[in-house]
Amino acid sequence: MKIFLDTANVDEIRKAADLGLIDGVTTNPSLIAKEGKNFKERIQEICAIVPGDISAETIATDWEGMVREGRELATWAPNVVVKAPCTPDGLRACKILSDQGINVNVTLVFSTTQGLLASKNGAYFISPFVGRLDDIGLDGMELVRDLVEVIENYGFRTQVLAASIRTPNHVIAAAKAGAHIATMPASVFNTLYKHPLTDIGMTRFLADWKTLPNYEEAIFPKRA
Ligand code: G3P
């Protein structure tokens, strides 16, 4: 499963990318607004840090506007993926942009039928919002499982990008459901490698090591 960071904060992106584990980044209007920076410059900055797919969202609500904006966004960097919402206009824009070779991430997907239609219109990614479905008492991960099954049944090129991931358990469930990608905030990503037993184990190993005679020179002996 690919791991994307769901943020427009370059410090968070750099830190996580340094670990060699970040395959892409997703942004949305809320995340861009939170940073308060120039949209184009910020997307280009992110595209330069992470060579994978970087999602940038259209703002128009009509298909012509989305197509116009999508074409522009796609010129900002070769790894930009254009985000469009799963509305009738968004689906129409997805088809037009996809036919022109522009990768589209159809976002705000909350049902299997929405995902099916986006896949039929050539979506590169579909983004089911897991946490927001959980918020209203539904099972967001069930949607991820259904979408993966539908895509496999018909061999669509579309990848399921599990979004609105809020916890490490969501990440595990997305991987078990066969999601192609999970996108998560840095706060969730940074829990994935942590375990108290790892920290306790390290403390013990290092304490024991210091009982070894000349432990400081055990690996790099000092020259006489
Ligand atoms: O990837 C979509 C994400 O940004 C939405 O997450 O937590 O606001 O539902 P959330």
Coordinates of N, CA and C and ligand atoms in Angstrom, one line a residue:
M1 N 0.9 -1.2 0.0 CA 0.0 0.0 0.0 C 0.9 1.3 0.0
K2 N 0.6 2.2 -0.9 CA 1.3 3.4 -0.9 C 0.8 4.3 0.3
I3 N 1.8 5.1 0.8 CA 1.4 6.0 1.9 C 1.6 7.5 1.3
F4 N 0.5 8.2 1.4 CA 0.5 9.6 1.1 C 0.3 10.4 2.3
L5 N 0.9 11.6 2.3 CA 0.7 12.5 3.4 C -0.5 13.5 3.0
D6 N -1.4 13.7 3.9 CA -2.5 14.6 3.7 C -2.3 15.9 4.4
T7 N -1.5 16.8 3.7 CA -1.1 18.0 4.3 C -0.5 18.9 3.2
A8 N -0.5 20.2 3.5 CA 0.2 21.2 2.6 C 1.3 21.8 3.4
N9 N 1.7 21.2 4.5 CA 2.7 21.8 5.3 C 4.1 21.2 4.9
V10 N 5.0 22.0 4.4 CA 6.2 21.5 3.8 C 7.2 20.9 4.9
D11 N 7.1 21.5 6.1 CA 8.0 20.9 7.2 C 7.6 19.5 7.5
E12 N 6.3 19.3 7.6 CA 5.8 17.9 7.9 C 6.2 17.0 6.7
I13 N 6.0 17.5 5.5 CA 6.3 16.7 4.3 C 7.8 16.3 4.2
R14 N 8.6 17.3 4.4 CA 10.1 17.1 4.4 C 10.5 16.0 5.4
K15 N 10.0 16.2 6.6 CA 10.4 15.3 7.7 C 10.0 13.8 7.4
A16 N 8.8 13.7 6.9 CA 8.3 12.3 6.6 C 9.0 11.8 5.4
A17 N 9.2 12.6 4.4 CA 9.8 12.2 3.2 C 11.3 11.7 3.4
D18 N 11.9 12.3 4.4 CA 13.3 12.0 4.7 C 13.4 10.5 5.1
L19 N 12.3 9.9 5.6 CA 12.3 8.5 6.0 C 12.2 7.6 4.8
G20 N 11.9 8.2 3.6 CA 11.9 7.4 2.4 C 10.5 6.6 2.3
L21 N 9.5 7.1 3.0 CA 8.3 6.3 3.1 C 7.1 7.0 2.4
I22 N 7.3 8.2 1.9 CA 6.1 8.9 1.4 C 6.1 8.8 -0.1
D23 N 5.0 8.3 -0.6 CA 4.8 8.0 -2.0 C 4.1 9.2 -2.7
G24 N 3.5 10.1 -2.0 CA 2.7 11.1 -2.6 C 2.1 12.0 -1.5
V25 N 1.4 13.1 -2.0 CA 0.8 14.0 -1.1 C -0.6 14.4 -1.6
T26 N -1.5 14.5 -0.7 CA -2.8 15.1 -1.1 C -3.1 16.4 -0.4
T27 N -3.6 17.3 -1.1 CA -4.0 18.6 -0.5 C -5.5 18.8 -0.8
N28 N -6.1 19.7 -0.1 CA -7.5 20.1 -0.4 C -7.6 21.6 -0.1
P29 N -8.7 22.3 -0.5 CA -8.7 23.7 -0.2 C -8.6 24.1 1.3
S30 N -9.1 23.2 2.2 CA -9.0 23.5 3.6 C -7.5 23.5 4.0
L31 N -6.8 22.4 3.6 CA -5.4 22.3 3.9 C -4.5 23.4 3.4
I32 N -4.8 23.8 2.1 CA -4.1 24.9 1.5 C -4.4 26.2 2.3
A33 N -5.6 26.5 2.6 CA -6.0 27.7 3.3 C -5.3 27.8 4.7
K34 N -5.2 26.6 5.3 CA -4.6 26.6 6.7 C -3.1 27.1 6.6
E35 N -2.5 26.9 5.5 CA -1.1 27.3 5.4 C -1.0 28.8 5.0
G36 N -2.0 29.3 4.4 CA -2.0 30.7 4.1 C -0.9 31.2 3.1
K37 N -0.5 30.3 2.2 CA 0.6 30.6 1.3 C 0.0 30.6 -0.2
N38 N 0.8 31.1 -1.1 CA 0.5 31.1 -2.5 C 0.2 29.7 -3.0
F39 N -0.9 29.4 -3.5 CA -1.3 28.0 -3.9 C -0.3 27.4 -4.9
K40 N 0.0 28.1 -6.0 CA 0.8 27.6 -7.0 C 2.2 27.3 -6.5
E41 N 2.8 28.3 -5.8 CA 4.1 28.1 -5.2 C 4.2 26.9 -4.3
R42 N 3.1 26.8 -3.4 CA 3.1 25.7 -2.4 C 3.1 24.3 -3.1
I43 N 2.2 24.2 -4.1 CA 2.1 23.0 -4.8 C 3.4 22.6 -5.5
Q44 N 4.0 23.6 -6.1 CA 5.3 23.4 -6.8 C 6.4 23.0 -5.8
E45 N 6.4 23.6 -4.7 CA 7.3 23.3 -3.6 C 7.2 21.8 -3.2
I46 N 5.9 21.4 -3.0 CA 5.6 20.0 -2.6 C 6.0 19.0 -3.7
C47 N 5.7 19.4 -4.9 CA 6.1 18.5 -6.1 C 7.6 18.3 -6.2
A48 N 8.3 19.3 -5.7 CA 9.8 19.2 -5.8 C 10.3 18.4 -4.7
I49 N 9.6 18.3 -3.5 CA 10.1 17.5 -2.4 C 9.8 16.0 -2.6
V50 N 8.5 15.8 -3.1 CA 8.1 14.4 -3.2 C 7.9 14.1 -4.7
P51 N 8.6 13.2 -5.3 CA 8.5 12.9 -6.7 C 7.2 12.2 -7.1
G52 N 6.5 11.7 -6.1 CA 5.2 10.9 -6.5 C 4.1 11.8 -6.8
D53 N 2.9 11.3 -6.8 CA 1.6 12.0 -7.2 C 1.2 13.0 -6.1
I54 N 1.0 14.3 -6.6 CA 0.6 15.4 -5.6 C -0.7 15.9 -6.1
S55 N -1.7 15.7 -5.2 CA -3.1 16.2 -5.6 C -3.3 17.7 -5.3
A56 N -3.8 18.4 -6.3 CA -4.2 19.8 -6.1 C -5.6 19.9 -6.6
E57 N -6.5 20.6 -5.8 CA -7.9 20.6 -6.1 C -8.4 21.8 -6.9
T58 N -9.4 21.5 -7.8 CA -10.0 22.6 -8.5 C -11.1 23.2 -7.5
I59 N -11.4 24.5 -7.8 CA -12.3 25.2 -7.0 C -13.7 25.5 -7.6
A60 N -13.6 25.5 -9.0 CA -14.9 25.7 -9.7 C -15.9 24.6 -9.4
T61 N -17.2 25.0 -9.6 CA -18.3 24.0 -9.3 C -18.9 23.6 -10.6
D62 N -18.6 24.2 -11.7 CA -19.1 23.8 -13.0 C -18.0 23.1 -13.8
W63 N -18.4 22.2 -14.7 CA -17.5 21.3 -15.4 C -16.5 22.1 -16.2
E64 N -17.0 23.1 -16.9 CA -16.1 23.9 -17.7 C -15.0 24.6 -16.9
G65 N -15.4 25.1 -15.8 CA -14.4 25.7 -14.9 C -13.4 24.7 -14.3
M66 N -13.9 23.5 -14.0 CA -13.0 22.5 -13.5 C -12.0 22.1 -14.5
V67 N -12.5 22.0 -15.8 CA -11.6 21.5 -16.9 C -10.6 22.6 -17.1
R68 N -11.0 23.9 -17.1 CA -10.1 25.0 -17.3 C -9.0 25.0 -16.1
E69 N -9.5 24.9 -14.9 CA -8.6 24.9 -13.8 C -7.7 23.7 -13.8
G70 N -8.3 22.5 -14.1 CA -7.5 21.3 -14.1 C -6.4 21.3 -15.1
R71 N -6.6 21.9 -16.3 CA -5.6 22.0 -17.3 C -4.5 22.9 -16.8
E72 N -4.8 24.0 -16.1 CA -3.8 24.9 -15.6 C -3.0 24.2 -14.5
L73 N -3.7 23.6 -13.5 CA -3.0 22.9 -12.4 C -2.0 21.9 -13.0
A74 N -2.4 21.2 -14.0 CA -1.5 20.1 -14.6 C -0.3 20.7 -15.2
T75 N -0.2 22.0 -15.5 CA 1.0 22.6 -16.0 C 2.0 23.0 -14.9
W76 N 1.5 22.9 -13.7 CA 2.4 23.4 -12.6 C 3.6 22.5 -12.3
A77 N 3.4 21.2 -12.5 CA 4.5 20.2 -12.3 C 4.0 18.9 -13.0
P78 N 4.9 18.1 -13.4 CA 4.5 16.9 -14.1 C 3.8 15.9 -13.2
N79 N 4.0 16.0 -11.9 CA 3.4 15.0 -10.9 C 2.2 15.5 -10.3
V80 N 1.6 16.6 -10.8 CA 0.3 17.1 -10.3 C -0.9 16.2 -10.7
V81 N -1.7 15.8 -9.7 CA -2.9 15.1 -10.0 C -4.1 16.1 -9.7
V82 N -5.0 16.2 -10.6 CA -6.1 17.2 -10.5 C -7.2 16.6 -9.7
K83 N -7.6 17.3 -8.6 CA -8.7 16.8 -7.9 C -10.0 17.5 -8.3
A84 N -11.1 16.7 -8.4 CA -12.4 17.2 -8.8 C -13.4 16.5 -7.9
P85 N -14.4 17.2 -7.4 CA -15.4 16.5 -6.5 C -16.3 15.5 -7.3
C86 N -16.9 14.6 -6.5 CA -17.8 13.6 -7.1 C -19.2 14.2 -7.3
T87 N -19.3 15.2 -8.1 CA -20.6 15.7 -8.5 C -20.8 15.4 -10.0
P88 N -22.0 15.7 -10.5 CA -22.2 15.4 -12.0 C -21.1 16.2 -12.8
D89 N -20.9 17.5 -12.4 CA -19.9 18.3 -13.1 C -18.5 17.8 -12.9
G90 N -18.2 17.3 -11.7 CA -16.9 16.8 -11.5 C -16.7 15.5 -12.3
L91 N -17.7 14.7 -12.4 CA -17.5 13.4 -13.2 C -17.3 13.8 -14.6
R92 N -18.1 14.8 -15.1 CA -17.9 15.2 -16.5 C -16.5 15.7 -16.8
A93 N -16.0 16.5 -15.8 CA -14.7 17.1 -16.0 C -13.6 16.0 -15.9
C94 N -13.9 15.0 -15.0 CA -13.0 13.9 -14.9 C -12.8 13.1 -16.2
K95 N -13.9 12.9 -16.9 CA -13.9 12.2 -18.2 C -13.1 13.0 -19.2
I96 N -13.3 14.3 -19.3 CA -12.7 15.2 -20.3 C -11.2 15.3 -20.0
L97 N -10.8 15.5 -18.7 CA -9.4 15.7 -18.4 C -8.7 14.3 -18.6
S98 N -9.3 13.2 -18.1 CA -8.7 11.9 -18.3 C -8.5 11.6 -19.7
D99 N -9.4 11.9 -20.6 CA -9.3 11.6 -22.0 C -8.1 12.4 -22.6
Q100 N -7.8 13.5 -21.9 CA -6.6 14.4 -22.4 C -5.3 14.0 -21.8
G101 N -5.4 12.9 -21.0 CA -4.1 12.4 -20.4 C -3.8 13.0 -19.1
I102 N -4.7 13.8 -18.5 CA -4.5 14.4 -17.2 C -5.0 13.5 -16.1
N103 N -4.2 13.2 -15.1 CA -4.6 12.3 -14.0 C -5.6 13.0 -13.1
V104 N -6.7 12.4 -12.8 CA -7.7 13.0 -11.9 C -8.0 12.2 -10.7
N105 N -8.1 12.9 -9.6 CA -8.4 12.3 -8.3 C -9.9 12.7 -8.0
V106 N -10.8 11.8 -8.1 CA -12.2 12.2 -7.8 C -12.4 12.1 -6.3
T107 N -12.7 13.2 -5.7 CA -12.7 13.3 -4.2 C -14.1 13.4 -3.7
L108 N -14.2 13.4 -2.4 CA -15.5 13.4 -1.7 C -16.4 12.3 -2.2
V109 N -15.8 11.1 -2.2 CA -16.6 9.9 -2.5 C -17.1 9.2 -1.3
F110 N -18.4 9.1 -1.2 CA -19.1 8.5 0.0 C -19.9 7.3 -0.3
S111 N -19.9 6.8 -1.6 CA -20.7 5.6 -1.9 C -20.1 4.8 -3.0
T112 N -20.4 3.5 -3.0 CA -19.9 2.7 -4.1 C -20.3 3.1 -5.5
T113 N -21.5 3.6 -5.6 CA -22.0 4.0 -6.9 C -21.2 5.2 -7.4
Q114 N -20.9 6.1 -6.5 CA -20.1 7.3 -6.9 C -18.7 6.8 -7.4
G115 N -18.1 5.8 -6.6 CA -16.8 5.3 -7.0 C -16.8 4.6 -8.4
L116 N -17.9 3.8 -8.6 CA -18.1 3.1 -9.9 C -18.1 4.1 -11.0
L117 N -18.9 5.2 -10.9 CA -19.1 6.2 -11.9 C -17.8 6.9 -12.2
A118 N -17.1 7.2 -11.2 CA -15.8 7.9 -11.3 C -14.8 7.0 -12.1
S119 N -14.8 5.7 -11.7 CA -13.9 4.8 -12.3 C -14.2 4.6 -13.8
K120 N -15.5 4.6 -14.1 CA -15.9 4.5 -15.5 C -15.5 5.7 -16.3
N121 N -15.4 6.8 -15.7 CA -15.0 8.0 -16.4 C -13.5 8.3 -16.3
G122 N -12.7 7.2 -16.0 CA -11.3 7.2 -16.1 C -10.5 7.8 -15.0
A123 N -11.2 7.9 -13.8 CA -10.4 8.5 -12.6 C -9.1 7.7 -12.4
Y124 N -8.1 8.4 -12.1 CA -6.8 7.8 -11.7 C -6.9 7.4 -10.2
F125 N -7.4 8.3 -9.4 CA -7.7 7.9 -8.0 C -9.2 8.2 -7.7
I126 N -9.7 7.4 -6.8 CA -11.0 7.8 -6.1 C -10.7 7.9 -4.7
S127 N -11.3 8.9 -4.0 CA -11.0 9.2 -2.6 C -12.2 9.0 -1.7
P128 N -12.4 7.8 -1.2 CA -13.5 7.6 -0.2 C -13.0 8.2 1.1
F129 N -13.9 9.0 1.7 CA -13.6 9.7 3.0 C -14.0 8.8 4.2
V130 N -13.1 8.0 4.6 CA -13.4 7.0 5.7 C -13.9 7.7 7.0
G131 N -13.1 8.6 7.5 CA -13.4 9.2 8.8 C -14.7 9.9 8.8
R132 N -15.0 10.6 7.7 CA -16.3 11.3 7.7 C -17.5 10.4 7.6
L133 N -17.4 9.2 7.1 CA -18.5 8.2 7.1 C -18.6 7.7 8.5
D134 N -17.4 7.4 9.1 CA -17.5 6.9 10.5 C -18.2 8.0 11.4
D135 N -17.9 9.3 11.1 CA -18.5 10.4 11.9 C -20.0 10.3 12.0
I136 N -20.6 9.8 10.9 CA -22.1 9.8 10.9 C -22.6 8.4 11.2
G137 N -21.7 7.6 11.8 CA -22.2 6.3 12.3 C -22.2 5.2 11.2
L138 N -21.5 5.4 10.1 CA -21.4 4.4 9.1 C -20.0 3.8 9.1
D139 N -19.8 2.7 8.3 CA -18.5 2.1 8.3 C -17.7 2.5 7.1
G140 N -16.8 3.5 7.3 CA -16.1 4.0 6.1 C -15.2 2.9 5.4
M141 N -14.7 2.0 6.2 CA -13.8 1.0 5.6 C -14.6 0.0 4.8
E142 N -15.8 -0.2 5.0 CA -16.7 -1.1 4.2 C -16.7 -0.5 2.8
L143 N -16.8 0.8 2.7 CA -16.8 1.5 1.3 C -15.5 1.2 0.6
V144 N -14.4 1.3 1.4 CA -13.1 1.0 0.7 C -13.0 -0.4 0.2
R145 N -13.5 -1.4 1.0 CA -13.5 -2.8 0.6 C -14.4 -3.0 -0.7
D146 N -15.5 -2.3 -0.7 CA -16.4 -2.5 -1.8 C -15.8 -1.9 -3.1
L147 N -15.2 -0.7 -2.9 CA -14.5 -0.1 -4.1 C -13.4 -0.9 -4.7
V148 N -12.6 -1.5 -3.8 CA -11.5 -2.3 -4.3 C -12.1 -3.5 -5.0
E149 N -13.1 -4.1 -4.5 CA -13.8 -5.3 -5.2 C -14.3 -4.9 -6.6
V150 N -15.0 -3.8 -6.6 CA -15.6 -3.3 -7.9 C -14.5 -3.0 -8.9
I151 N -13.4 -2.4 -8.5 CA -12.3 -2.1 -9.4 C -11.7 -3.3 -9.9
E152 N -11.5 -4.3 -9.0 CA -10.9 -5.6 -9.5 C -11.8 -6.3 -10.4
N153 N -13.1 -6.3 -10.1 CA -14.1 -7.0 -11.0 C -13.9 -6.6 -12.4
Y154 N -13.7 -5.3 -12.7 CA -13.8 -4.8 -14.0 C -12.4 -4.3 -14.6
G155 N -11.4 -4.5 -13.8 CA -10.1 -4.1 -14.3 C -9.9 -2.6 -14.6
F156 N -10.6 -1.8 -13.8 CA -10.5 -0.3 -14.0 C -9.0 0.0 -13.6
R157 N -8.5 1.1 -14.2 CA -7.1 1.5 -13.9 C -7.1 2.3 -12.6
T158 N -8.3 2.6 -12.1 CA -8.5 3.5 -10.9 C -7.9 2.9 -9.7
Q159 N -7.2 3.7 -8.9 CA -6.7 3.3 -7.6 C -7.5 3.9 -6.4
V160 N -7.8 3.0 -5.5 CA -8.6 3.5 -4.3 C -7.6 4.2 -3.3
L161 N -7.9 5.4 -3.1 CA -7.1 6.2 -2.2 C -7.9 6.5 -0.9
A162 N -7.7 5.7 0.1 CA -8.4 5.9 1.4 C -8.0 7.2 2.0
A163 N -9.0 8.1 2.2 CA -8.8 9.4 2.7 C -9.6 9.6 4.0
S164 N -9.3 10.8 4.6 CA -10.0 11.1 5.9 C -9.6 10.0 6.9
I165 N -8.4 9.6 6.8 CA -7.8 8.6 7.7 C -7.4 9.3 9.0
R166 N -7.9 8.8 10.1 CA -7.8 9.6 11.4 C -6.9 8.8 12.4
T167 N -6.7 7.5 12.3 CA -6.1 6.7 13.3 C -5.2 5.7 12.7
P168 N -4.2 5.2 13.4 CA -3.4 4.1 12.9 C -4.2 2.8 12.6
N169 N -5.3 2.6 13.3 CA -6.2 1.5 13.0 C -6.8 1.6 11.7
H170 N -7.1 2.9 11.3 CA -7.6 3.1 9.9 C -6.6 2.7 8.9
V171 N -5.3 2.9 9.2 CA -4.3 2.6 8.2 C -4.2 1.1 8.1
I172 N -4.3 0.4 9.2 CA -4.2 -1.1 9.2 C -5.4 -1.6 8.4
A173 N -6.6 -1.1 8.7 CA -7.8 -1.6 8.0 C -7.8 -1.3 6.5
A174 N -7.2 -0.1 6.2 CA -7.1 0.2 4.7 C -6.2 -0.8 4.0
A175 N -5.1 -1.2 4.7 CA -4.1 -2.1 4.1 C -4.8 -3.5 4.0
K176 N -5.6 -3.9 5.0 CA -6.3 -5.2 5.0 C -7.4 -5.2 3.9
A177 N -8.0 -4.0 3.7 CA -9.0 -3.9 2.7 C -8.5 -3.9 1.3
G178 N -7.2 -3.8 1.1 CA -6.6 -3.7 -0.2 C -6.6 -2.4 -0.9
A179 N -6.7 -1.3 -0.1 CA -6.6 0.0 -0.6 C -5.3 0.2 -1.3
H180 N -5.3 0.8 -2.5 CA -4.0 1.0 -3.1 C -3.1 2.0 -2.4
I181 N -3.8 3.0 -1.8 CA -3.1 4.1 -1.1 C -3.9 4.5 0.1
A182 N -3.2 4.9 1.2 CA -3.9 5.6 2.3 C -3.2 6.9 2.5
T183 N -4.0 8.0 2.5 CA -3.5 9.3 2.8 C -3.8 9.7 4.2
M184 N -2.9 10.3 4.9 CA -3.1 10.6 6.3 C -2.3 11.8 6.8
P185 N -2.8 12.5 7.8 CA -2.1 13.6 8.4 C -0.8 13.1 9.0
A186 N 0.2 14.0 9.1 CA 1.5 13.7 9.7 C 1.3 13.1 11.1
S187 N 0.3 13.6 11.8 CA 0.1 13.1 13.2 C -0.2 11.6 13.2
V188 N -0.9 11.1 12.2 CA -1.2 9.7 12.1 C 0.1 9.0 11.6
F189 N 0.7 9.5 10.6 CA 1.9 8.8 10.0 C 3.0 8.6 11.1
N190 N 3.1 9.6 12.0 CA 4.2 9.6 13.0 C 3.9 8.6 14.1
T191 N 2.7 8.0 14.1 CA 2.4 7.0 15.1 C 2.7 5.6 14.6
L192 N 2.9 5.5 13.2 CA 3.0 4.2 12.6 C 4.2 3.4 13.0
Y193 N 5.3 4.2 13.3 CA 6.6 3.5 13.5 C 6.9 3.4 15.0
K194 N 6.0 4.0 15.8 CA 6.3 4.1 17.3 C 5.8 2.8 18.0
H195 N 6.6 2.3 19.0 CA 6.1 1.3 19.9 C 6.9 1.4 21.2
P196 N 6.2 1.5 22.3 CA 6.9 1.6 23.6 C 7.9 0.5 23.8
L197 N 7.7 -0.7 23.4 CA 8.6 -1.8 23.6 C 9.9 -1.6 22.8
T198 N 9.8 -0.9 21.6 CA 11.0 -0.6 20.9 C 11.8 0.4 21.7
D199 N 11.2 1.4 22.2 CA 12.0 2.4 23.0 C 12.6 1.7 24.3
I200 N 11.8 0.9 25.0 CA 12.3 0.2 26.2 C 13.5 -0.7 25.8
G201 N 13.3 -1.4 24.7 CA 14.4 -2.3 24.2 C 15.7 -1.6 23.9
M202 N 15.5 -0.4 23.2 CA 16.7 0.4 22.9 C 17.4 0.9 24.1
T203 N 16.7 1.3 25.1 CA 17.3 1.8 26.4 C 18.1 0.7 27.0
R204 N 17.5 -0.5 27.1 CA 18.2 -1.6 27.7 C 19.4 -2.0 26.9
F205 N 19.3 -2.1 25.6 CA 20.5 -2.5 24.8 C 21.6 -1.5 25.0
L206 N 21.3 -0.3 25.0 CA 22.4 0.8 25.2 C 23.0 0.7 26.6
A207 N 22.1 0.5 27.6 CA 22.7 0.4 29.0 C 23.6 -0.8 29.1
D208 N 23.2 -2.0 28.5 CA 24.0 -3.2 28.6 C 25.3 -3.0 27.8
W209 N 25.2 -2.3 26.7 CA 26.4 -2.1 25.9 C 27.5 -1.4 26.6
K210 N 27.1 -0.5 27.5 CA 28.0 0.4 28.2 C 28.8 -0.4 29.3
T211 N 28.4 -1.7 29.5 CA 29.1 -2.5 30.5 C 30.3 -3.2 29.8
L212 N 30.3 -3.2 28.5 CA 31.4 -3.8 27.7 C 32.6 -3.0 27.8
P213 N 33.8 -3.6 28.2 CA 35.0 -2.9 28.3 C 35.3 -2.2 26.9
N214 N 35.8 -1.0 26.9 CA 36.1 -0.2 25.7 C 34.9 -0.2 24.7
Y215 N 33.7 -0.1 25.3 CA 32.5 -0.1 24.4 C 32.6 1.1 23.4
E216 N 33.2 2.2 23.8 CA 33.2 3.3 22.8 C 34.1 3.0 21.6
E217 N 35.0 2.1 21.7 CA 35.9 1.8 20.6 C 35.5 0.5 19.9
A218 N 34.4 -0.1 20.3 CA 34.1 -1.5 19.8 C 33.9 -1.5 18.3
I219 N 33.3 -0.5 17.7 CA 33.1 -0.5 16.3 C 34.2 0.3 15.5
F220 N 34.6 1.4 16.0 CA 35.7 2.2 15.4 C 36.8 2.3 16.4
P221 N 37.7 1.3 16.4 CA 38.9 1.4 17.3 C 39.7 2.6 17.1
K222 N 40.1 3.3 18.1 CA 41.0 4.5 18.0 C 42.4 4.0 17.5
R223 N 42.9 4.8 16.6 CA 44.3 4.4 16.1 C 45.3 4.8 17.2
A224 N 46.3 4.0 17.3 CA 47.4 4.2 18.3 C 48.2 5.4 17.9
Ligands
G3P1 O1 -8.1 13.5 2.5 C1 -9.2 14.1 2.9 C2 -9.0 14.7 4.2 O2 -8.3 15.9 4.1 C3 -10.3 14.9 5.0 O3 -10.0 14.5 6.2 O4 -10.2 14.4 8.7 O5 -11.0 16.4 7.4 O6 -12.2 14.3 7.2 P1 -10.9 14.9 7.4

